[in-house]
Structures are given as structure tokens and as C-alpha cells.
């Protein structure tokens, strides 16, 4: 699963002192439901990222399309919709972040 690399790299960068923000878009939003099950692969990594505050934004439009919007809201995860229902990457580049896409 490619998303495992997002989690691993986010934790690695944070451990090395970088500021890290994960933005979930597209089909990756479905993984929120998947990671609710503690025995699935990489659920522990996902929880570590949540505990460290690395999940900055979940796409509202994609969450709705993938059928997980209600779960995202129930979990209190940060939803973004500032670009026609999707998160705008411009605010991250404006803050000086480099965008890495997996």
C-alpha cells in the first residue's frame, strides 16, 4: 500500500525535526475507515501520525464522494474545502512547505 510510505516518511521527517503536514485526498480518504480496525496493516503508523498531529487536512469533497464524510466528522478530523470543496495546495506553498505527492 503506497499510503504506508506517506505515514513512514511523515514520521521520519518529524523525528528529524521537520514540520510535517499530511493532506488526505482522493481514494486515500477511504483509508480512514480501514485504519479504524486496529489489526489491519499500518493502523499503528496511522495512529502515531494522528497522535503527533501530522494529519492537517482531509478533503471534504473526496470524503463525501468516498462515503466517509460522516466518519471524518465524527472523528473530529480537520476537513478542508477552500478550493471548490478540495484543499488548496497554495496555502502550503505560501507557508514555505514543499509538497510531496505519493
PDB file of N, CA and C in Angstrom:
ATOM      1  N   UNK A   1       0.847  -1.171   0.000  1.00  0.00           N
ATOM      2  CA  UNK A   1       0.000   0.000   0.000  1.00  0.00           C
ATOM      3  C   UNK A   1       0.893   1.235   0.000  1.00  0.00           C
ATOM      4  N   UNK A   2       0.706   2.086  -0.979  1.00  0.00           N
ATOM      5  CA  UNK A   2       1.520   3.283  -1.136  1.00  0.00           C
ATOM      6  C   UNK A   2       1.353   4.248   0.039  1.00  0.00           C
ATOM      7  N   UNK A   3       0.159   4.286   0.634  1.00  0.00           N
ATOM      8  CA  UNK A   3      -0.083   5.216   1.728  1.00  0.00           C
ATOM      9  C   UNK A   3       0.809   4.925   2.924  1.00  0.00           C
ATOM     10  N   UNK A   4       1.267   3.686   3.053  1.00  0.00           N
ATOM     11  CA  UNK A   4       2.202   3.357   4.132  1.00  0.00           C
ATOM     12  C   UNK A   4       3.456   4.212   4.024  1.00  0.00           C
ATOM     13  N   UNK A   5       3.866   4.517   2.795  1.00  0.00           N
ATOM     14  CA  UNK A   5       5.053   5.350   2.598  1.00  0.00           C
ATOM     15  C   UNK A   5       4.810   6.789   3.041  1.00  0.00           C
ATOM     16  N   UNK A   6       3.588   7.259   2.893  1.00  0.00           N
ATOM     17  CA  UNK A   6       3.233   8.587   3.401  1.00  0.00           C
ATOM     18  C   UNK A   6       3.429   8.605   4.911  1.00  0.00           C
ATOM     19  N   UNK A   7       2.881   7.611   5.584  1.00  0.00           N
ATOM     20  CA  UNK A   7       2.967   7.543   7.037  1.00  0.00           C
ATOM     21  C   UNK A   7       4.409   7.404   7.512  1.00  0.00           C
ATOM     22  N   UNK A   8       5.135   6.491   6.899  1.00  0.00           N
ATOM     23  CA  UNK A   8       6.532   6.263   7.285  1.00  0.00           C
ATOM     24  C   UNK A   8       7.378   7.516   7.092  1.00  0.00           C
ATOM     25  N   UNK A   9       7.242   8.152   5.943  1.00  0.00           N
ATOM     26  CA  UNK A   9       8.037   9.348   5.671  1.00  0.00           C
ATOM     27  C   UNK A   9       7.637  10.516   6.558  1.00  0.00           C
ATOM     28  N   UNK A  10       6.354  10.663   6.825  1.00  0.00           N
ATOM     29  CA  UNK A  10       5.909  11.744   7.709  1.00  0.00           C
ATOM     30  C   UNK A  10       6.511  11.580   9.101  1.00  0.00           C
ATOM     31  N   UNK A  11       6.473  10.371   9.622  1.00  0.00           N
ATOM     32  CA  UNK A  11       7.047  10.119  10.947  1.00  0.00           C
ATOM     33  C   UNK A  11       8.560  10.301  10.944  1.00  0.00           C
ATOM     34  N   UNK A  12       9.217   9.868   9.877  1.00  0.00           N
ATOM     35  CA  UNK A  12      10.669  10.017   9.762  1.00  0.00           C
ATOM     36  C   UNK A  12      11.073  11.490   9.714  1.00  0.00           C
ATOM     37  N   UNK A  13      10.395  12.249   8.872  1.00  0.00           N
ATOM     38  CA  UNK A  13      10.697  13.681   8.780  1.00  0.00           C
ATOM     39  C   UNK A  13      10.471  14.377  10.118  1.00  0.00           C
ATOM     40  N   UNK A  14       9.352  14.069  10.771  1.00  0.00           N
ATOM     41  CA  UNK A  14       9.054  14.699  12.062  1.00  0.00           C
ATOM     42  C   UNK A  14      10.130  14.343  13.083  1.00  0.00           C
ATOM     43  N   UNK A  15      10.545  13.069  13.112  1.00  0.00           N
ATOM     44  CA  UNK A  15      11.572  12.635  14.060  1.00  0.00           C
ATOM     45  C   UNK A  15      12.895  13.362  13.829  1.00  0.00           C
ATOM     46  N   UNK A  16      13.112  13.807  12.602  1.00  0.00           N
ATOM     47  CA  UNK A  16      14.357  14.508  12.258  1.00  0.00           C
ATOM     48  C   UNK A  16      14.206  16.025  12.344  1.00  0.00           C
ATOM     49  N   UNK A  17      13.094  16.478  12.907  1.00  0.00           N
ATOM     50  CA  UNK A  17      12.928  17.890  13.199  1.00  0.00           C
ATOM     51  C   UNK A  17      12.181  18.728  12.179  1.00  0.00           C
ATOM     52  N   UNK A  18      11.668  18.115  11.142  1.00  0.00           N
ATOM     53  CA  UNK A  18      10.919  18.862  10.130  1.00  0.00           C
ATOM     54  C   UNK A  18       9.470  19.060  10.566  1.00  0.00           C
ATOM     55  N   UNK A  19       8.880  20.149  10.092  1.00  0.00           N
ATOM     56  CA  UNK A  19       7.443  20.333  10.265  1.00  0.00           C
ATOM     57  C   UNK A  19       6.755  19.578   9.133  1.00  0.00           C
ATOM     58  N   UNK A  20       5.781  18.757   9.483  1.00  0.00           N
ATOM     59  CA  UNK A  20       5.133  17.870   8.516  1.00  0.00           C
ATOM     60  C   UNK A  20       3.624  18.046   8.592  1.00  0.00           C
ATOM     61  N   UNK A  21       2.990  18.063   7.419  1.00  0.00           N
ATOM     62  CA  UNK A  21       1.532  18.115   7.355  1.00  0.00           C
ATOM     63  C   UNK A  21       1.067  17.128   6.288  1.00  0.00           C
ATOM     64  N   UNK A  22       0.197  16.215   6.688  1.00  0.00           N
ATOM     65  CA  UNK A  22      -0.380  15.250   5.749  1.00  0.00           C
ATOM     66  C   UNK A  22      -1.736  15.781   5.293  1.00  0.00           C
ATOM     67  N   UNK A  23      -1.945  15.737   3.980  1.00  0.00           N
ATOM     68  CA  UNK A  23      -3.226  16.106   3.386  1.00  0.00           C
ATOM     69  C   UNK A  23      -3.773  14.861   2.700  1.00  0.00           C
ATOM     70  N   UNK A  24      -4.956  14.424   3.101  1.00  0.00           N
ATOM     71  CA  UNK A  24      -5.583  13.242   2.501  1.00  0.00           C
ATOM     72  C   UNK A  24      -6.578  13.668   1.437  1.00  0.00           C
ATOM     73  N   UNK A  25      -6.388  13.141   0.237  1.00  0.00           N
ATOM     74  CA  UNK A  25      -7.291  13.437  -0.870  1.00  0.00           C
ATOM     75  C   UNK A  25      -7.615  12.146  -1.613  1.00  0.00           C
ATOM     76  N   UNK A  26      -8.590  12.229  -2.492  1.00  0.00           N
ATOM     77  CA  UNK A  26      -8.935  11.119  -3.374  1.00  0.00           C
ATOM     78  C   UNK A  26      -9.325   9.867  -2.616  1.00  0.00           C
ATOM     79  N   UNK A  27      -8.973   8.722  -3.206  1.00  0.00           N
ATOM     80  CA  UNK A  27      -9.337   7.435  -2.604  1.00  0.00           C
ATOM     81  C   UNK A  27      -8.658   7.197  -1.269  1.00  0.00           C
ATOM     82  N   UNK A  28      -7.590   7.922  -0.994  1.00  0.00           N
ATOM     83  CA  UNK A  28      -6.907   7.764   0.294  1.00  0.00           C
ATOM     84  C   UNK A  28      -7.831   8.092   1.459  1.00  0.00           C
ATOM     85  N   UNK A  29      -8.855   8.904   1.225  1.00  0.00           N
ATOM     86  CA  UNK A  29      -9.782   9.227   2.311  1.00  0.00           C
ATOM     87  C   UNK A  29     -10.523   7.985   2.812  1.00  0.00           C
ATOM     88  N   UNK A  30     -10.695   6.990   1.948  1.00  0.00           N
ATOM     89  CA  UNK A  30     -11.353   5.733   2.368  1.00  0.00           C
ATOM     90  C   UNK A  30     -10.534   4.996   3.416  1.00  0.00           C
ATOM     91  N   UNK A  31      -9.237   5.246   3.445  1.00  0.00           N
ATOM     92  CA  UNK A  31      -8.375   4.541   4.385  1.00  0.00           C
ATOM     93  C   UNK A  31      -8.678   4.903   5.833  1.00  0.00           C
ATOM     94  N   UNK A  32      -9.320   6.023   6.062  1.00  0.00           N
ATOM     95  CA  UNK A  32      -9.681   6.404   7.429  1.00  0.00           C
ATOM     96  C   UNK A  32     -10.555   5.320   8.050  1.00  0.00           C
ATOM     97  N   UNK A  33     -11.514   4.823   7.294  1.00  0.00           N
ATOM     98  CA  UNK A  33     -12.377   3.734   7.774  1.00  0.00           C
ATOM     99  C   UNK A  33     -11.558   2.456   7.967  1.00  0.00           C
ATOM    100  N   UNK A  34     -10.680   2.171   7.042  1.00  0.00           N
ATOM    101  CA  UNK A  34      -9.821   0.985   7.095  1.00  0.00           C
ATOM    102  C   UNK A  34      -8.969   0.985   8.369  1.00  0.00           C
ATOM    103  N   UNK A  35      -8.371   2.124   8.689  1.00  0.00           N
ATOM    104  CA  UNK A  35      -7.464   2.207   9.835  1.00  0.00           C
ATOM    105  C   UNK A  35      -8.179   2.237  11.175  1.00  0.00           C
ATOM    106  N   UNK A  36      -9.498   2.285  11.162  1.00  0.00           N
ATOM    107  CA  UNK A  36     -10.259   2.190  12.402  1.00  0.00           C
ATOM    108  C   UNK A  36     -10.135   0.794  13.013  1.00  0.00           C
ATOM    109  N   UNK A  37      -9.770  -0.177  12.203  1.00  0.00           N
ATOM    110  CA  UNK A  37      -9.602  -1.552  12.663  1.00  0.00           C
ATOM    111  C   UNK A  37      -8.155  -1.713  13.130  1.00  0.00           C
ATOM    112  N   UNK A  38      -7.927  -1.943  14.414  1.00  0.00           N
ATOM    113  CA  UNK A  38      -6.563  -1.933  14.950  1.00  0.00           C
ATOM    114  C   UNK A  38      -5.644  -3.026  14.414  1.00  0.00           C
ATOM    115  N   UNK A  39      -6.206  -4.104  13.872  1.00  0.00           N
ATOM    116  CA  UNK A  39      -5.369  -5.217  13.432  1.00  0.00           C
ATOM    117  C   UNK A  39      -4.962  -5.142  11.964  1.00  0.00           C
ATOM    118  N   UNK A  40      -5.392  -4.120  11.243  1.00  0.00           N
ATOM    119  CA  UNK A  40      -5.030  -4.025   9.829  1.00  0.00           C
ATOM    120  C   UNK A  40      -3.610  -3.482   9.701  1.00  0.00           C
ATOM    121  N   UNK A  41      -2.919  -3.860   8.620  1.00  0.00           N
ATOM    122  CA  UNK A  41      -1.558  -3.356   8.429  1.00  0.00           C
ATOM    123  C   UNK A  41      -1.520  -1.825   8.432  1.00  0.00           C
ATOM    124  N   UNK A  42      -0.549  -1.295   9.106  1.00  0.00           N
ATOM    125  CA  UNK A  42      -0.240   0.137   9.160  1.00  0.00           C
ATOM    126  C   UNK A  42      -1.203   0.965  10.009  1.00  0.00           C
ATOM    127  N   UNK A  43      -2.163   0.327  10.685  1.00  0.00           N
ATOM    128  CA  UNK A  43      -3.065   1.078  11.568  1.00  0.00           C
ATOM    129  C   UNK A  43      -2.274   1.750  12.687  1.00  0.00           C
ATOM    130  N   UNK A  44      -1.245   1.091  13.162  1.00  0.00           N
ATOM    131  CA  UNK A  44      -0.400   1.673  14.213  1.00  0.00           C
ATOM    132  C   UNK A  44       0.333   2.917  13.738  1.00  0.00           C
ATOM    133  N   UNK A  45       0.827   2.869  12.502  1.00  0.00           N
ATOM    134  CA  UNK A  45       1.501   4.043  11.935  1.00  0.00           C
ATOM    135  C   UNK A  45       0.525   5.200  11.773  1.00  0.00           C
ATOM    136  N   UNK A  46      -0.677   4.890  11.317  1.00  0.00           N
ATOM    137  CA  UNK A  46      -1.711   5.914  11.155  1.00  0.00           C
ATOM    138  C   UNK A  46      -2.013   6.566  12.504  1.00  0.00           C
ATOM    139  N   UNK A  47      -2.167   5.748  13.545  1.00  0.00           N
ATOM    140  CA  UNK A  47      -2.456   6.277  14.878  1.00  0.00           C
ATOM    141  C   UNK A  47      -1.313   7.157  15.371  1.00  0.00           C
ATOM    142  N   UNK A  48      -0.070   6.752  15.119  1.00  0.00           N
ATOM    143  CA  UNK A  48       1.075   7.579  15.520  1.00  0.00           C
ATOM    144  C   UNK A  48       1.028   8.941  14.837  1.00  0.00           C
ATOM    145  N   UNK A  49       0.695   8.946  13.559  1.00  0.00           N
ATOM    146  CA  UNK A  49       0.595  10.216  12.832  1.00  0.00           C
ATOM    147  C   UNK A  49      -0.508  11.089  13.412  1.00  0.00           C
ATOM    148  N   UNK A  50      -1.651  10.479  13.740  1.00  0.00           N
ATOM    149  CA  UNK A  50      -2.741  11.239  14.365  1.00  0.00           C
ATOM    150  C   UNK A  50      -2.311  11.789  15.720  1.00  0.00           C
ATOM    151  N   UNK A  51      -1.688  10.936  16.523  1.00  0.00           N
ATOM    152  CA  UNK A  51      -1.268  11.339  17.865  1.00  0.00           C
ATOM    153  C   UNK A  51      -0.259  12.482  17.829  1.00  0.00           C
ATOM    154  N   UNK A  52       0.538  12.538  16.780  1.00  0.00           N
ATOM    155  CA  UNK A  52       1.554  13.586  16.645  1.00  0.00           C
ATOM    156  C   UNK A  52       1.029  14.826  15.907  1.00  0.00           C
ATOM    157  N   UNK A  53      -0.253  14.794  15.555  1.00  0.00           N
ATOM    158  CA  UNK A  53      -0.862  15.945  14.897  1.00  0.00           C
ATOM    159  C   UNK A  53      -0.404  16.169  13.473  1.00  0.00           C
ATOM    160  N   UNK A  54      -0.007  15.106  12.787  1.00  0.00           N
ATOM    161  CA  UNK A  54       0.520  15.246  11.433  1.00  0.00           C
ATOM    162  C   UNK A  54      -0.564  15.325  10.366  1.00  0.00           C
ATOM    163  N   UNK A  55      -1.763  14.853  10.668  1.00  0.00           N
ATOM    164  CA  UNK A  55      -2.850  14.922   9.685  1.00  0.00           C
ATOM    165  C   UNK A  55      -3.445  16.326   9.732  1.00  0.00           C
ATOM    166  N   UNK A  56      -3.130  17.118   8.726  1.00  0.00           N
ATOM    167  CA  UNK A  56      -3.540  18.518   8.707  1.00  0.00           C
ATOM    168  C   UNK A  56      -4.882  18.727   8.034  1.00  0.00           C
ATOM    169  N   UNK A  57      -5.218  17.859   7.088  1.00  0.00           N
ATOM    170  CA  UNK A  57      -6.381  18.155   6.269  1.00  0.00           C
ATOM    171  C   UNK A  57      -6.893  16.898   5.570  1.00  0.00           C
ATOM    172  N   UNK A  58      -8.209  16.737   5.586  1.00  0.00           N
ATOM    173  CA  UNK A  58      -8.883  15.689   4.820  1.00  0.00           C
ATOM    174  C   UNK A  58      -9.808  16.398   3.838  1.00  0.00           C
ATOM    175  N   UNK A  59      -9.734  16.031   2.585  1.00  0.00           N
ATOM    176  CA  UNK A  59     -10.541  16.670   1.553  1.00  0.00           C
ATOM    177  C   UNK A  59     -12.029  16.390   1.788  1.00  0.00           C
ATOM    178  N   UNK A  60     -12.792  17.473   1.909  1.00  0.00           N
ATOM    179  CA  UNK A  60     -14.232  17.331   2.150  1.00  0.00           C
ATOM    180  C   UNK A  60     -14.934  16.685   0.951  1.00  0.00           C
ATOM    181  N   UNK A  61     -14.645  17.153  -0.250  1.00  0.00           N
ATOM    182  CA  UNK A  61     -15.315  16.625  -1.444  1.00  0.00           C
ATOM    183  C   UNK A  61     -14.996  15.148  -1.651  1.00  0.00           C
ATOM    184  N   UNK A  62     -13.741  14.784  -1.484  1.00  0.00           N
ATOM    185  CA  UNK A  62     -13.346  13.382  -1.673  1.00  0.00           C
ATOM    186  C   UNK A  62     -13.930  12.492  -0.578  1.00  0.00           C
ATOM    187  N   UNK A  63     -13.953  12.987   0.652  1.00  0.00           N
ATOM    188  CA  UNK A  63     -14.551  12.224   1.753  1.00  0.00           C
ATOM    189  C   UNK A  63     -16.023  11.960   1.481  1.00  0.00           C
ATOM    190  N   UNK A  64     -16.697  12.963   0.967  1.00  0.00           N
ATOM    191  CA  UNK A  64     -18.105  12.801   0.627  1.00  0.00           C
ATOM    192  C   UNK A  64     -18.270  11.779  -0.495  1.00  0.00           C
ATOM    193  N   UNK A  65     -17.473  11.911  -1.533  1.00  0.00           N
ATOM    194  CA  UNK A  65     -17.547  11.003  -2.686  1.00  0.00           C
ATOM    195  C   UNK A  65     -17.226   9.558  -2.298  1.00  0.00           C
ATOM    196  N   UNK A  66     -16.297   9.381  -1.376  1.00  0.00           N
ATOM    197  CA  UNK A  66     -15.879   8.041  -0.959  1.00  0.00           C
ATOM    198  C   UNK A  66     -16.744   7.479   0.164  1.00  0.00           C
ATOM    199  N   UNK A  67     -17.723   8.241   0.614  1.00  0.00           N
ATOM    200  CA  UNK A  67     -18.661   7.746   1.622  1.00  0.00           C
ATOM    201  C   UNK A  67     -18.145   7.742   3.046  1.00  0.00           C
ATOM    202  N   UNK A  68     -17.138   8.559   3.346  1.00  0.00           N
ATOM    203  CA  UNK A  68     -16.582   8.573   4.698  1.00  0.00           C
ATOM    204  C   UNK A  68     -16.694   9.940   5.384  1.00  0.00           C
ATOM    205  N   UNK A  69     -17.418  10.863   4.776  1.00  0.00           N
ATOM    206  CA  UNK A  69     -17.512  12.212   5.340  1.00  0.00           C
ATOM    207  C   UNK A  69     -18.054  12.192   6.766  1.00  0.00           C
ATOM    208  N   UNK A  70     -19.094  11.433   6.995  1.00  0.00           N
ATOM    209  CA  UNK A  70     -19.683  11.364   8.341  1.00  0.00           C
ATOM    210  C   UNK A  70     -18.659  10.839   9.353  1.00  0.00           C
ATOM    211  N   UNK A  71     -17.913   9.810   8.987  1.00  0.00           N
ATOM    212  CA  UNK A  71     -16.887   9.258   9.874  1.00  0.00           C
ATOM    213  C   UNK A  71     -15.803  10.295  10.157  1.00  0.00           C
ATOM    214  N   UNK A  72     -15.366  10.998   9.131  1.00  0.00           N
ATOM    215  CA  UNK A  72     -14.339  12.035   9.302  1.00  0.00           C
ATOM    216  C   UNK A  72     -14.834  13.099  10.281  1.00  0.00           C
ATOM    217  N   UNK A  73     -16.083  13.504  10.122  1.00  0.00           N
ATOM    218  CA  UNK A  73     -16.667  14.497  11.030  1.00  0.00           C
ATOM    219  C   UNK A  73     -16.775  13.947  12.446  1.00  0.00           C
ATOM    220  N   UNK A  74     -17.223  12.691  12.583  1.00  0.00           N
ATOM    221  CA  UNK A  74     -17.355  12.072  13.910  1.00  0.00           C
ATOM    222  C   UNK A  74     -16.013  11.970  14.617  1.00  0.00           C
ATOM    223  N   UNK A  75     -14.960  11.720  13.856  1.00  0.00           N
ATOM    224  CA  UNK A  75     -13.611  11.594  14.420  1.00  0.00           C
ATOM    225  C   UNK A  75     -12.996  12.955  14.725  1.00  0.00           C
ATOM    226  N   UNK A  76     -13.643  14.010  14.266  1.00  0.00           N
ATOM    227  CA  UNK A  76     -13.115  15.352  14.505  1.00  0.00           C
ATOM    228  C   UNK A  76     -11.862  15.655  13.704  1.00  0.00           C
ATOM    229  N   UNK A  77     -11.703  14.958  12.584  1.00  0.00           N
ATOM    230  CA  UNK A  77     -10.533  15.201  11.746  1.00  0.00           C
ATOM    231  C   UNK A  77     -10.721  16.508  10.977  1.00  0.00           C
ATOM    232  N   UNK A  78      -9.634  17.214  10.723  1.00  0.00           N
ATOM    233  CA  UNK A  78      -9.743  18.515  10.056  1.00  0.00           C
ATOM    234  C   UNK A  78     -10.136  18.372   8.586  1.00  0.00           C
ATOM    235  N   UNK A  79     -11.265  18.938   8.225  1.00  0.00           N
ATOM    236  CA  UNK A  79     -11.734  18.920   6.839  1.00  0.00           C
ATOM    237  C   UNK A  79     -11.341  20.216   6.150  1.00  0.00           C
ATOM    238  N   UNK A  80     -10.940  20.122   4.893  1.00  0.00           N
ATOM    239  CA  UNK A  80     -10.586  21.300   4.108  1.00  0.00           C
ATOM    240  C   UNK A  80     -11.410  21.306   2.830  1.00  0.00           C
ATOM    241  N   UNK A  81     -11.831  22.502   2.459  1.00  0.00           N
ATOM    242  CA  UNK A  81     -12.665  22.632   1.264  1.00  0.00           C
ATOM    243  C   UNK A  81     -12.510  24.008   0.620  1.00  0.00           C
ATOM    244  N   UNK A  82     -11.353  24.618   0.814  1.00  0.00           N
ATOM    245  CA  UNK A  82     -11.159  26.001   0.397  1.00  0.00           C
ATOM    246  C   UNK A  82     -10.943  26.204  -1.108  1.00  0.00           C
ATOM    247  N   UNK A  83     -10.948  25.129  -1.887  1.00  0.00           N
ATOM    248  CA  UNK A  83     -10.792  25.232  -3.338  1.00  0.00           C
ATOM    249  C   UNK A  83     -11.887  24.395  -3.998  1.00  0.00           C
ATOM    250  N   UNK A  84     -13.069  24.952  -4.073  1.00  0.00           N
ATOM    251  CA  UNK A  84     -14.221  24.263  -4.675  1.00  0.00           C
ATOM    252  C   UNK A  84     -14.472  22.898  -4.048  1.00  0.00           C
ATOM    253  N   UNK A  85     -14.369  22.826  -2.724  1.00  0.00           N
ATOM    254  CA  UNK A  85     -14.625  21.590  -1.998  1.00  0.00           C
ATOM    255  C   UNK A  85     -13.391  20.762  -1.705  1.00  0.00           C
ATOM    256  N   UNK A  86     -12.268  21.139  -2.283  1.00  0.00           N
ATOM    257  CA  UNK A  86     -11.000  20.417  -2.120  1.00  0.00           C
ATOM    258  C   UNK A  86      -9.992  21.321  -1.412  1.00  0.00           C
ATOM    259  N   UNK A  87      -8.957  20.742  -0.804  1.00  0.00           N
ATOM    260  CA  UNK A  87      -7.935  21.582  -0.176  1.00  0.00           C
ATOM    261  C   UNK A  87      -7.042  22.241  -1.232  1.00  0.00           C
ATOM    262  N   UNK A  88      -6.729  23.486  -1.009  1.00  0.00           N
ATOM    263  CA  UNK A  88      -5.821  24.210  -1.897  1.00  0.00           C
ATOM    264  C   UNK A  88      -4.381  23.988  -1.442  1.00  0.00           C
ATOM    265  N   UNK A  89      -3.530  23.598  -2.363  1.00  0.00           N
ATOM    266  CA  UNK A  89      -2.121  23.409  -2.037  1.00  0.00           C
ATOM    267  C   UNK A  89      -1.387  24.746  -1.930  1.00  0.00           C
ATOM    268  N   UNK A  90      -1.987  25.791  -2.485  1.00  0.00           N
ATOM    269  CA  UNK A  90      -1.345  27.108  -2.478  1.00  0.00           C
ATOM    270  C   UNK A  90      -1.036  27.587  -1.072  1.00  0.00           C
ATOM    271  N   UNK A  91      -1.921  27.323  -0.139  1.00  0.00           N
ATOM    272  CA  UNK A  91      -1.658  27.807   1.223  1.00  0.00           C
ATOM    273  C   UNK A  91      -0.436  27.139   1.830  1.00  0.00           C
ATOM    274  N   UNK A  92      -0.159  25.906   1.428  1.00  0.00           N
ATOM    275  CA  UNK A  92       1.028  25.216   1.933  1.00  0.00           C
ATOM    276  C   UNK A  92       2.297  25.795   1.310  1.00  0.00           C
ATOM    277  N   UNK A  93       2.274  26.033   0.013  1.00  0.00           N
ATOM    278  CA  UNK A  93       3.462  26.629  -0.616  1.00  0.00           C
ATOM    279  C   UNK A  93       3.670  28.052  -0.106  1.00  0.00           C
ATOM    280  N   UNK A  94       2.587  28.753   0.153  1.00  0.00           N
ATOM    281  CA  UNK A  94       2.684  30.112   0.699  1.00  0.00           C
ATOM    282  C   UNK A  94       3.356  30.103   2.069  1.00  0.00           C
ATOM    283  N   UNK A  95       3.130  29.037   2.839  1.00  0.00           N
ATOM    284  CA  UNK A  95       3.749  28.891   4.162  1.00  0.00           C
ATOM    285  C   UNK A  95       5.174  28.350   4.076  1.00  0.00           C
ATOM    286  N   UNK A  96       5.645  28.058   2.863  1.00  0.00           N
ATOM    287  CA  UNK A  96       7.016  27.588   2.696  1.00  0.00           C
ATOM    288  C   UNK A  96       7.185  26.079   2.642  1.00  0.00           C
ATOM    289  N   UNK A  97       6.094  25.346   2.619  1.00  0.00           N
ATOM    290  CA  UNK A  97       6.183  23.887   2.550  1.00  0.00           C
ATOM    291  C   UNK A  97       6.529  23.432   1.142  1.00  0.00           C
ATOM    292  N   UNK A  98       7.201  22.304   1.062  1.00  0.00           N
ATOM    293  CA  UNK A  98       7.382  21.592  -0.197  1.00  0.00           C
ATOM    294  C   UNK A  98       6.317  20.512  -0.236  1.00  0.00           C
ATOM    295  N   UNK A  99       5.668  20.391  -1.358  1.00  0.00           N
ATOM    296  CA  UNK A  99       4.605  19.398  -1.489  1.00  0.00           C
ATOM    297  C   UNK A  99       5.185  18.134  -2.094  1.00  0.00           C
ATOM    298  N   UNK A 100       5.006  17.037  -1.384  1.00  0.00           N
ATOM    299  CA  UNK A 100       5.452  15.723  -1.844  1.00  0.00           C
ATOM    300  C   UNK A 100       4.196  14.902  -2.092  1.00  0.00           C
ATOM    301  N   UNK A 101       4.059  14.374  -3.289  1.00  0.00           N
ATOM    302  CA  UNK A 101       2.871  13.602  -3.645  1.00  0.00           C
ATOM    303  C   UNK A 101       3.226  12.126  -3.748  1.00  0.00           C
ATOM    304  N   UNK A 102       2.439  11.285  -3.100  1.00  0.00           N
ATOM    305  CA  UNK A 102       2.631   9.834  -3.185  1.00  0.00           C
ATOM    306  C   UNK A 102       1.480   9.229  -3.951  1.00  0.00           C
TER     307      UNK A 102
END
